[in-house]
Amino acid sequence: MEVSAILCSRCQHPLPAAAFNATGMTACAYCASLFRLIAFPAALQPVEQGKPGELILIDGEAGCFYHPEKKAVLPCDSCGRFLCSLCDVEMNGEHLCPPCIESGKKKGRLKKLENHRIRYDDVALALAILPLVFFGCASPLTAPIALYVAVRYWNTPGSILPRTKFRFAVAILFAVIQIIGSGVVGYLWITGRLK
Amino acid sequence: MAHGSEYMRLPGRGGSFYKQSLWLGPDHLLSVTNRGYSEDYKRFYYRDVRAIQIRRTSAYAVINVVCGAFLMICVVVQLLGAFLWGWTEGAQVAFALCTGLFATLCLVNVLLGPTCAVHLYTAVHNESMPSLNRLRSADKATRLLRAKIESVQGALTRESVLQNAGALDSTTAPDVAPPVVVEPYNGNFHWSLFALLLFNSILIVVGAFYRNPMLQIVNTVVYLAMGICMIGALIRQRKSSMGKGLRRLAWASTVYIWFVSVLGSFVAMFILFEKGLRPGHYDYRDVLRAALDRVPSDSIPLLVLALFSAACSLAIGLAGFVLMMQYRRENR
């Protein structure tokens, strides 16, 4: 197996070994752009090829659940189905099959596969504040929606990153004030005390 | 780590449309793309990172040159307005705000320092890190990141690099370099651009001494045509076999056209101010009338600017013609 080259991010030409962890900037031999390359031991390791999975040669050998013609090498740690080396995915020390990974990702059990989250606190805050600033007349409609979003998603995990419930609290406060304000204005208007 | 979270923020924040930020996790680097009301995550495990490339970019110099040029023009016009053209206080304050804006942009750019592009490599990734767009923040972030990666992988010694230098450099030989795709290009856009620049220099000189509405219209059409040819030339030369000289001339003509457009706007503003027309109190007919009422030879600064523009146009046009003839000979 060969060590694969690291390509210049500008001209896509391979970078020379002399540039690896060199002190100061080096000029690319092709595009002349100045760069610094911080390399790690993984850069010198050959890229591993995927395992194809062995075919069953002897009768009675256990076969893979998804590829019956291939030899099973271990069971899935989640569903227990036999897996060939092609179907085996190692993750955090566990061996899982692709459908278990898919369902784990959908249900949010595999945190490390999560690649998208909606920030409901920002949605609630925007619904509570933006209509107030830009379209004041829409706030009787948007304030209850903001309140609903804030209460409904209060316990839903927000961002993976550090984040407090401050936005939710502000959204609830503003939404409640707007609802009460709209109610008072509506009452005064109906009773004819608002001209 | 903030709020007992497993992530620690790395310096730098940026991105063209969506903002990106980088976070150090226990066993991976988390790249977070903020899409307004949602976030997208990408994880790069420390054990998989092969290298980080920090490449200097020209954005720092370009921003400085562009803002500096605008600043210089603003300062010159401001001084001329105050001492020569007798601007009102209101006009001077309004223009001073414009000058201040460019000065602030220049200062902020200088304080932020040189720009760079950072790429992270794994066996299957070559991922750009738009949040690390300044050399200072990139250095700081890579120092922290390097410590984390080396705690997992260990440090790459110079000896091990030299041992594998043969294998690494065998792929760097020019014969295995990606082939450069050259598209055939007869240089029509460049020919037209340089011819228009020569014609433009004549028009400027004639227009400096001779007042004629037709001349103004022809001049405007020539500038529009130059703009179109310039865009065409810049696009077509990218994958052509043109030499550096011609490519640079195309860029020089771009700078020239941009410079003349900016200058033209300032001169138009000056003429309108001089005629006592204030924003909101004139329409395009007034602008045209004001432009036609003046010829550069009426005032020394305008004449100098016109002759300077004509000289630049002539120089770029002539140099372009010479290089284009050479290019045609080489590609015959």
Tab-separated table of N, CA, C and O in Angstrom, chain A residues 3-10 12-18 20-22 25 30 33-44 47 111-119 122-123 126 130 158-164, chain B residues 2-3 5 7 23 27 30 32 34 36-41 43 45 47 49-56 119 121 123 126 135 139 142 146 149-150 153-156 158 160-161 164-165 168-169 171-174 177-178:
chain	number	residue	atom	x	y	z
A	3	VAL	N	1.779	5.407	0.342
A	3	VAL	CA	1.406	6.593	1.115
A	3	VAL	C	0.792	7.580	0.116
A	3	VAL	O	1.404	7.876	-0.913
A	4	SER	N	-0.402	8.041	0.408
A	4	SER	CA	-1.009	8.966	-0.566
A	4	SER	C	-0.547	10.396	-0.289
A	4	SER	O	-0.337	10.781	0.869
A	5	ALA	N	-0.382	11.154	-1.354
A	5	ALA	CA	0.165	12.512	-1.240
A	5	ALA	C	-0.866	13.475	-0.675
A	5	ALA	O	-2.067	13.250	-0.760
A	6	ILE	N	-0.356	14.567	-0.099
A	6	ILE	CA	-1.239	15.644	0.348
A	6	ILE	C	-1.172	16.728	-0.722
A	6	ILE	O	-0.088	17.170	-1.104
A	7	LEU	N	-2.339	17.133	-1.221
A	7	LEU	CA	-2.380	18.056	-2.347
A	7	LEU	C	-2.536	19.501	-1.880
A	7	LEU	O	-3.223	19.772	-0.893
A	8	CYS	N	-1.916	20.400	-2.624
A	8	CYS	CA	-2.027	21.828	-2.329
A	8	CYS	C	-3.503	22.231	-2.466
A	8	CYS	O	-4.166	21.863	-3.442
A	9	SER	N	-3.996	22.977	-1.503
A	9	SER	CA	-5.424	23.330	-1.523
A	9	SER	C	-5.761	24.302	-2.648
A	9	SER	O	-6.928	24.488	-2.969
A	10	ARG	N	-4.733	24.917	-3.239
A	10	ARG	CA	-5.016	25.871	-4.314
A	10	ARG	C	-4.889	25.235	-5.694
A	10	ARG	O	-5.790	25.309	-6.500
A	12	GLN	N	-3.947	21.908	-6.302
A	12	GLN	CA	-4.184	20.449	-6.284
A	12	GLN	C	-2.981	19.642	-6.761
A	12	GLN	O	-3.135	18.536	-7.259
A	13	HIS	N	-1.770	20.195	-6.622
A	13	HIS	CA	-0.562	19.440	-6.922
A	13	HIS	C	-0.020	18.857	-5.611
A	13	HIS	O	-0.170	19.489	-4.563
A	14	PRO	N	0.645	17.710	-5.669
A	14	PRO	CA	1.165	17.116	-4.422
A	14	PRO	C	2.219	18.015	-3.769
A	14	PRO	O	3.038	18.617	-4.451
A	15	LEU	N	2.180	18.061	-2.438
A	15	LEU	CA	3.137	18.892	-1.704
A	15	LEU	C	4.373	18.055	-1.367
A	15	LEU	O	4.251	16.867	-1.053
A	16	PRO	N	5.556	18.656	-1.437
A	16	PRO	CA	6.788	17.874	-1.207
A	16	PRO	C	6.990	17.544	0.274
A	16	PRO	O	6.496	18.263	1.154
A	17	ALA	N	7.761	16.470	0.516
A	17	ALA	CA	8.024	16.046	1.903
A	17	ALA	C	8.762	17.126	2.678
A	17	ALA	O	8.588	17.253	3.893
A	18	ALA	N	9.560	17.929	1.993
A	18	ALA	CA	10.320	18.992	2.666
A	18	ALA	C	9.413	20.020	3.332
A	18	ALA	O	9.830	20.701	4.268
A	20	PHE	N	6.688	19.297	4.969
A	20	PHE	CA	6.002	18.751	6.152
A	20	PHE	C	6.639	19.293	7.429
A	20	PHE	O	7.828	19.101	7.667
A	21	ASN	N	5.855	19.965	8.232
A	21	ASN	CA	6.287	20.527	9.516
A	21	ASN	C	7.518	21.417	9.396
A	21	ASN	O	8.325	21.491	10.333
A	22	ALA	N	7.677	22.064	8.267
A	22	ALA	CA	8.804	22.981	8.080
A	22	ALA	C	8.534	24.243	8.903
A	22	ALA	O	7.384	24.629	9.089
A	25	MET	N	6.979	29.632	6.332
A	25	MET	CA	6.168	29.361	5.141
A	25	MET	C	7.026	28.769	4.015
A	25	MET	O	8.189	29.112	3.872
A	30	TYR	N	4.262	24.739	-7.721
A	30	TYR	CA	3.419	24.890	-8.908
A	30	TYR	C	2.686	26.230	-8.964
A	30	TYR	O	2.684	26.910	-9.970
A	33	SER	N	2.048	29.727	-4.176
A	33	SER	CA	1.394	30.290	-2.988
A	33	SER	C	2.159	29.867	-1.733
A	33	SER	O	2.685	28.754	-1.657
A	34	LEU	N	2.211	30.781	-0.767
A	34	LEU	CA	2.950	30.503	0.467
A	34	LEU	C	2.065	29.706	1.409
A	34	LEU	O	0.896	30.043	1.600
A	35	PHE	N	2.620	28.661	1.993
A	35	PHE	CA	1.812	27.838	2.890
A	35	PHE	C	2.673	27.226	3.985
A	35	PHE	O	3.903	27.211	3.893
A	36	ARG	N	1.983	26.755	5.024
A	36	ARG	CA	2.637	26.013	6.099
A	36	ARG	C	1.852	24.723	6.266
A	36	ARG	O	0.608	24.768	6.300
A	37	LEU	N	2.564	23.608	6.318
A	37	LEU	CA	1.878	22.322	6.419
A	37	LEU	C	2.216	21.671	7.758
A	37	LEU	O	3.379	21.378	8.029
A	38	ILE	N	1.188	21.484	8.572
A	38	ILE	CA	1.384	20.797	9.852
A	38	ILE	C	0.919	19.364	9.628
A	38	ILE	O	-0.264	19.116	9.404
A	39	ALA	N	1.892	18.454	9.603
A	39	ALA	CA	1.548	17.061	9.299
A	39	ALA	C	1.594	16.208	10.560
A	39	ALA	O	2.287	16.537	11.529
A	40	PHE	N	0.845	15.116	10.538
A	40	PHE	CA	0.761	14.204	11.675
A	40	PHE	C	1.096	12.794	11.199
A	40	PHE	O	1.068	12.524	9.991
A	41	PRO	N	1.379	11.877	12.150
A	41	PRO	CA	1.762	10.520	11.723
A	41	PRO	C	0.770	9.872	10.756
A	41	PRO	O	1.162	9.088	9.897
A	42	ALA	N	-0.506	10.217	10.843
A	42	ALA	CA	-1.499	9.618	9.927
A	42	ALA	C	-1.189	9.936	8.466
A	42	ALA	O	-1.616	9.203	7.567
A	43	ALA	N	-0.430	11.017	8.235
A	43	ALA	CA	-0.096	11.401	6.857
A	43	ALA	C	0.820	10.373	6.197
A	43	ALA	O	0.861	10.263	4.968
A	44	LEU	N	1.566	9.628	7.021
A	44	LEU	CA	2.508	8.655	6.453
A	44	LEU	C	1.937	7.242	6.444
A	44	LEU	O	2.598	6.307	6.011
A	47	VAL	N	-3.461	4.459	3.090
A	47	VAL	CA	-4.920	4.434	3.224
A	47	VAL	C	-5.398	2.989	3.153
A	47	VAL	O	-5.098	2.279	2.199
A	111	LYS	N	-25.358	9.716	19.215
A	111	LYS	CA	-25.083	11.162	19.271
A	111	LYS	C	-23.978	11.568	18.292
A	111	LYS	O	-23.981	12.664	17.755
A	112	LYS	N	-23.036	10.661	18.103
A	112	LYS	CA	-21.878	11.027	17.271
A	112	LYS	C	-22.207	11.058	15.782
A	112	LYS	O	-21.378	11.454	14.969
A	113	LEU	N	-23.385	10.596	15.426
A	113	LEU	CA	-23.776	10.645	14.012
A	113	LEU	C	-24.715	11.812	13.730
A	113	LEU	O	-25.124	12.038	12.603
A	114	GLU	N	-25.068	12.520	14.775
A	114	GLU	CA	-25.992	13.637	14.620
A	114	GLU	C	-25.290	14.768	13.868
A	114	GLU	O	-24.223	15.218	14.296
A	115	ASN	N	-25.838	15.169	12.742
A	115	ASN	CA	-25.155	16.221	11.978
A	115	ASN	C	-26.042	17.443	11.703
A	115	ASN	O	-25.672	18.300	10.926
A	116	HIS	N	-27.216	17.484	12.356
A	116	HIS	CA	-28.105	18.623	12.114
A	116	HIS	C	-29.022	18.808	13.323
A	116	HIS	O	-29.546	17.831	13.847
A	117	ARG	N	-29.168	20.039	13.754
A	117	ARG	CA	-30.124	20.323	14.828
A	117	ARG	C	-30.804	21.654	14.572
A	117	ARG	O	-30.165	22.585	14.076
A	118	ILE	N	-32.076	21.707	14.902
A	118	ILE	CA	-32.813	22.983	14.774
A	118	ILE	C	-32.740	23.682	16.123
A	118	ILE	O	-32.950	23.054	17.169
A	119	ARG	N	-32.449	24.964	16.093
A	119	ARG	CA	-32.359	25.711	17.354
A	119	ARG	C	-33.727	26.344	17.632
A	119	ARG	O	-34.010	27.462	17.174
A	122	ASP	N	-33.980	29.855	19.167
A	122	ASP	CA	-33.858	30.996	18.248
A	122	ASP	C	-35.160	31.216	17.472
A	122	ASP	O	-35.553	32.348	17.203
A	123	VAL	N	-35.817	30.099	17.112
A	123	VAL	CA	-37.089	30.193	16.379
A	123	VAL	C	-38.121	30.910	17.250
A	123	VAL	O	-38.788	31.850	16.807
A	126	ALA	N	-37.242	34.602	17.691
A	126	ALA	CA	-37.523	35.369	16.473
A	126	ALA	C	-39.021	35.608	16.328
A	126	ALA	O	-39.457	36.711	15.984
A	130	LEU	N	-39.233	39.559	16.369
A	130	LEU	CA	-39.193	40.163	15.020
A	130	LEU	C	-40.526	40.772	14.576
A	130	LEU	O	-40.540	41.903	14.077
A	158	GLY	N	-31.182	21.379	22.371
A	158	GLY	CA	-30.947	22.437	21.379
A	158	GLY	C	-29.654	22.174	20.653
A	158	GLY	O	-29.458	21.089	20.114
A	159	SER	N	-28.784	23.115	20.700
A	159	SER	CA	-27.505	22.944	20.025
A	159	SER	C	-26.632	21.952	20.788
A	159	SER	O	-26.795	21.770	21.994
A	160	ILE	N	-25.718	21.307	20.078
A	160	ILE	CA	-24.747	20.417	20.734
A	160	ILE	C	-23.809	21.264	21.607
A	160	ILE	O	-23.280	20.815	22.604
A	161	LEU	N	-23.652	22.498	21.196
A	161	LEU	CA	-22.708	23.400	21.856
A	161	LEU	C	-23.316	23.964	23.139
A	161	LEU	O	-24.527	23.921	23.319
A	162	PRO	N	-22.454	24.502	24.023
A	162	PRO	CA	-22.977	25.050	25.271
A	162	PRO	C	-24.017	26.143	25.023
A	162	PRO	O	-23.760	27.069	24.242
A	163	ARG	N	-25.172	26.010	25.654
A	163	ARG	CA	-26.264	26.956	25.422
A	163	ARG	C	-27.229	26.900	26.599
A	163	ARG	O	-27.581	25.826	27.056
A	164	THR	N	-27.672	28.056	27.062
A	164	THR	CA	-28.600	28.084	28.200
A	164	THR	C	-30.040	28.200	27.671
A	164	THR	O	-30.261	28.292	26.460
B	2	ALA	N	-16.622	25.700	28.552
B	2	ALA	CA	-17.784	26.508	28.919
B	2	ALA	C	-18.941	25.648	29.414
B	2	ALA	O	-19.296	24.649	28.803
B	3	HIS	N	-19.530	26.017	30.522
B	3	HIS	CA	-20.719	25.393	31.101
B	3	HIS	C	-20.567	23.873	31.246
B	3	HIS	O	-21.519	23.127	31.063
B	5	SER	N	-19.424	21.892	29.282
B	5	SER	CA	-19.654	21.202	28.019
B	5	SER	C	-18.395	20.452	27.629
B	5	SER	O	-17.302	20.762	28.074
B	7	TYR	N	-17.174	20.547	24.747
B	7	TYR	CA	-16.533	21.275	23.655
B	7	TYR	C	-15.900	22.586	24.108
B	7	TYR	O	-16.445	23.275	24.966
B	23	TRP	N	-14.881	23.733	17.157
B	23	TRP	CA	-14.912	23.394	18.581
B	23	TRP	C	-14.073	22.146	18.806
B	23	TRP	O	-14.183	21.175	18.062
B	27	ASP	N	-12.518	13.745	21.532
B	27	ASP	CA	-11.778	12.924	20.574
B	27	ASP	C	-11.938	13.403	19.135
B	27	ASP	O	-11.506	12.733	18.207
B	30	LEU	N	-15.043	19.531	16.048
B	30	LEU	CA	-16.417	19.722	15.560
B	30	LEU	C	-16.491	21.014	14.764
B	30	LEU	O	-16.152	22.081	15.272
B	32	VAL	N	-18.997	23.553	13.099
B	32	VAL	CA	-20.412	23.900	13.186
B	32	VAL	C	-20.733	24.988	12.157
B	32	VAL	O	-20.103	26.040	12.147
B	34	ASN	N	-23.523	27.479	11.024
B	34	ASN	CA	-24.758	28.102	11.520
B	34	ASN	C	-25.605	28.537	10.328
B	34	ASN	O	-25.198	29.390	9.550
B	36	GLY	N	-28.665	29.972	10.449
B	36	GLY	CA	-29.756	30.811	10.942
B	36	GLY	C	-30.483	30.151	12.091
B	36	GLY	O	-30.147	30.370	13.240
B	37	TYR	N	-31.466	29.268	11.777
B	37	TYR	CA	-32.233	28.622	12.840
B	37	TYR	C	-31.860	27.149	12.996
B	37	TYR	O	-32.556	26.410	13.680
B	38	SER	N	-30.816	26.742	12.341
B	38	SER	CA	-30.368	25.361	12.523
B	38	SER	C	-28.842	25.318	12.422
B	38	SER	O	-28.216	26.297	12.003
B	39	GLU	N	-28.291	24.209	12.840
B	39	GLU	CA	-26.839	24.036	12.798
B	39	GLU	C	-26.499	22.719	12.121
B	39	GLU	O	-27.197	21.719	12.331
B	40	ASP	N	-25.462	22.734	11.321
B	40	ASP	CA	-24.956	21.501	10.714
B	40	ASP	C	-23.608	21.183	11.334
B	40	ASP	O	-22.816	22.098	11.572
B	41	TYR	N	-23.388	19.903	11.590
B	41	TYR	CA	-22.147	19.508	12.259
B	41	TYR	C	-21.327	18.573	11.385
B	41	TYR	O	-21.877	17.742	10.665
B	43	ARG	N	-17.718	16.162	12.014
B	43	ARG	CA	-16.722	15.749	13.008
B	43	ARG	C	-15.473	15.232	12.308
B	43	ARG	O	-15.577	14.448	11.362
B	45	TYR	N	-12.200	13.256	13.467
B	45	TYR	CA	-11.568	12.593	14.615
B	45	TYR	C	-10.066	12.825	14.585
B	45	TYR	O	-9.447	12.778	13.515
B	47	ARG	N	-7.653	11.058	15.427
B	47	ARG	CA	-6.834	9.947	14.913
B	47	ARG	C	-6.781	9.936	13.379
B	47	ARG	O	-5.901	9.316	12.788
B	49	VAL	N	-6.839	12.798	11.351
B	49	VAL	CA	-6.303	14.011	10.703
B	49	VAL	C	-4.885	13.751	10.210
B	49	VAL	O	-4.017	13.342	10.980
B	50	ARG	N	-4.685	13.968	8.934
B	50	ARG	CA	-3.361	13.726	8.340
B	50	ARG	C	-2.529	14.993	8.345
B	50	ARG	O	-1.327	14.947	8.611
B	51	ALA	N	-3.138	16.114	8.031
B	51	ALA	CA	-2.364	17.365	7.970
B	51	ALA	C	-3.303	18.565	7.992
B	51	ALA	O	-4.508	18.439	7.760
B	52	ILE	N	-2.708	19.713	8.295
B	52	ILE	CA	-3.442	20.981	8.225
B	52	ILE	C	-2.582	21.921	7.383
B	52	ILE	O	-1.393	22.079	7.663
B	53	GLN	N	-3.178	22.488	6.354
B	53	GLN	CA	-2.431	23.433	5.525
B	53	GLN	C	-2.948	24.849	5.786
B	53	GLN	O	-4.153	25.095	5.703
B	54	ILE	N	-2.010	25.744	6.100
B	54	ILE	CA	-2.365	27.161	6.252
B	54	ILE	C	-1.736	27.877	5.062
B	54	ILE	O	-0.517	27.920	4.937
B	55	ARG	N	-2.586	28.374	4.179
B	55	ARG	CA	-2.073	29.034	2.960
B	55	ARG	C	-2.418	30.510	2.986
B	55	ARG	O	-3.558	30.884	3.241
B	56	ARG	N	-1.407	31.309	2.753
B	56	ARG	CA	-1.649	32.768	2.732
B	56	ARG	C	-2.452	33.142	1.497
B	56	ARG	O	-2.217	32.615	0.417
B	119	HIS	N	-6.936	24.421	5.387
B	119	HIS	CA	-7.545	23.167	4.932
B	119	HIS	C	-7.115	22.032	5.848
B	119	HIS	O	-5.951	21.964	6.238
B	121	TYR	N	-6.872	17.928	6.266
B	121	TYR	CA	-6.829	16.722	5.433
B	121	TYR	C	-6.997	15.470	6.275
B	121	TYR	O	-6.342	15.317	7.305
B	123	ALA	N	-7.860	11.026	5.298
B	123	ALA	CA	-7.694	10.142	4.135
B	123	ALA	C	-8.772	10.405	3.082
B	123	ALA	O	-8.554	10.198	1.895
B	126	ASN	N	-10.702	16.841	2.193
B	126	ASN	CA	-9.817	18.001	2.033
B	126	ASN	C	-10.769	19.158	2.321
B	126	ASN	O	-11.364	19.732	1.440
B	135	LEU	N	-4.518	34.905	9.599
B	135	LEU	CA	-3.327	34.147	9.989
B	135	LEU	C	-3.186	34.047	11.506
B	135	LEU	O	-2.812	33.001	12.032
B	139	ASP	N	-3.188	30.543	13.420
B	139	ASP	CA	-2.016	30.073	14.179
B	139	ASP	C	-2.421	29.636	15.581
B	139	ASP	O	-1.995	28.590	16.069
B	142	THR	N	-4.602	26.417	15.343
B	142	THR	CA	-3.854	25.199	14.972
B	142	THR	C	-2.913	24.769	16.098
B	142	THR	O	-2.632	23.581	16.236
B	146	ARG	N	-3.277	21.139	17.238
B	146	ARG	CA	-2.090	20.291	17.067
B	146	ARG	C	-1.794	19.530	18.365
B	146	ARG	O	-1.488	18.329	18.329
B	149	ILE	N	-4.280	16.693	18.614
B	149	ILE	CA	-4.035	15.610	17.652
B	149	ILE	C	-2.780	14.829	18.045
B	149	ILE	O	-2.755	13.602	17.995
B	150	GLU	N	-1.757	15.576	18.488
B	150	GLU	CA	-0.507	14.893	18.859
B	150	GLU	C	-0.674	14.071	20.138
B	150	GLU	O	0.046	13.098	20.326
B	153	GLN	N	-2.191	10.933	18.267
B	153	GLN	CA	-1.357	10.273	17.245
B	153	GLN	C	0.129	10.273	17.590
B	153	GLN	O	0.896	9.493	17.034
B	154	GLY	N	0.544	11.184	18.441
B	154	GLY	CA	1.977	11.393	18.668
B	154	GLY	C	2.485	12.402	17.648
B	154	GLY	O	1.783	12.736	16.694
B	155	ALA	N	3.718	12.860	17.856
B	155	ALA	CA	4.259	13.881	16.946
B	155	ALA	C	4.931	13.218	15.753
B	155	ALA	O	5.464	12.113	15.869
B	156	LEU	N	4.857	13.894	14.629
B	156	LEU	CA	5.530	13.386	13.429
B	156	LEU	C	6.959	13.922	13.438
B	156	LEU	O	7.171	15.133	13.355
B	158	ARG	N	10.892	14.499	12.252
B	158	ARG	CA	11.558	14.846	10.990
B	158	ARG	C	12.150	13.585	10.347
B	158	ARG	O	12.140	13.436	9.132
B	160	SER	N	11.056	10.462	10.517
B	160	SER	CA	10.054	9.622	9.830
B	160	SER	C	9.601	10.277	8.520
B	160	SER	O	9.297	9.578	7.554
B	161	VAL	N	9.623	11.610	8.488
B	161	VAL	CA	9.278	12.292	7.227
B	161	VAL	C	10.350	11.997	6.196
B	161	VAL	O	10.055	11.655	5.043
B	164	ASN	N	10.238	8.580	4.700
B	164	ASN	CA	9.162	8.416	3.711
B	164	ASN	C	9.212	9.459	2.597
B	164	ASN	O	8.296	9.544	1.791
B	165	ALA	N	10.293	10.256	2.608
B	165	ALA	CA	10.384	11.345	1.621
B	165	ALA	C	10.302	10.816	0.198
B	165	ALA	O	9.649	11.411	-0.664
B	168	LEU	N	6.749	10.004	-0.626
B	168	LEU	CA	5.942	11.227	-0.739
B	168	LEU	C	6.311	12.029	-1.975
B	168	LEU	O	5.455	12.522	-2.698
B	169	ASP	N	7.635	12.132	-2.218
B	169	ASP	CA	8.083	12.963	-3.341
B	169	ASP	C	7.904	12.297	-4.698
B	169	ASP	O	7.897	12.970	-5.720
B	171	THR	N	5.349	11.132	-5.790
B	171	THR	CA	4.067	11.605	-6.338
B	171	THR	C	4.118	13.094	-6.676
B	171	THR	O	3.167	13.642	-7.187
B	172	THR	N	5.250	13.746	-6.341
B	172	THR	CA	5.320	15.185	-6.606
B	172	THR	C	6.016	15.493	-7.930
B	172	THR	O	6.120	16.646	-8.308
B	173	ALA	N	6.530	14.445	-8.590
B	173	ALA	CA	7.228	14.685	-9.852
B	173	ALA	C	6.275	15.327	-10.857
B	173	ALA	O	5.099	14.981	-10.913
B	174	PRO	N	6.781	16.262	-11.669
B	174	PRO	CA	5.895	16.979	-12.582
B	174	PRO	C	5.121	16.088	-13.540
B	174	PRO	O	4.023	16.416	-13.923
B	177	ALA	N	1.826	15.216	-12.207
B	177	ALA	CA	0.987	16.346	-11.797
B	177	ALA	C	-0.313	16.340	-12.583
B	177	ALA	O	-0.335	15.892	-13.730
B	178	PRO	N	-1.416	16.783	-11.981
B	178	PRO	CA	-2.680	16.789	-12.710
B	178	PRO	C	-2.559	17.574	-14.010
B	178	PRO	O	-1.966	18.653	-14.009
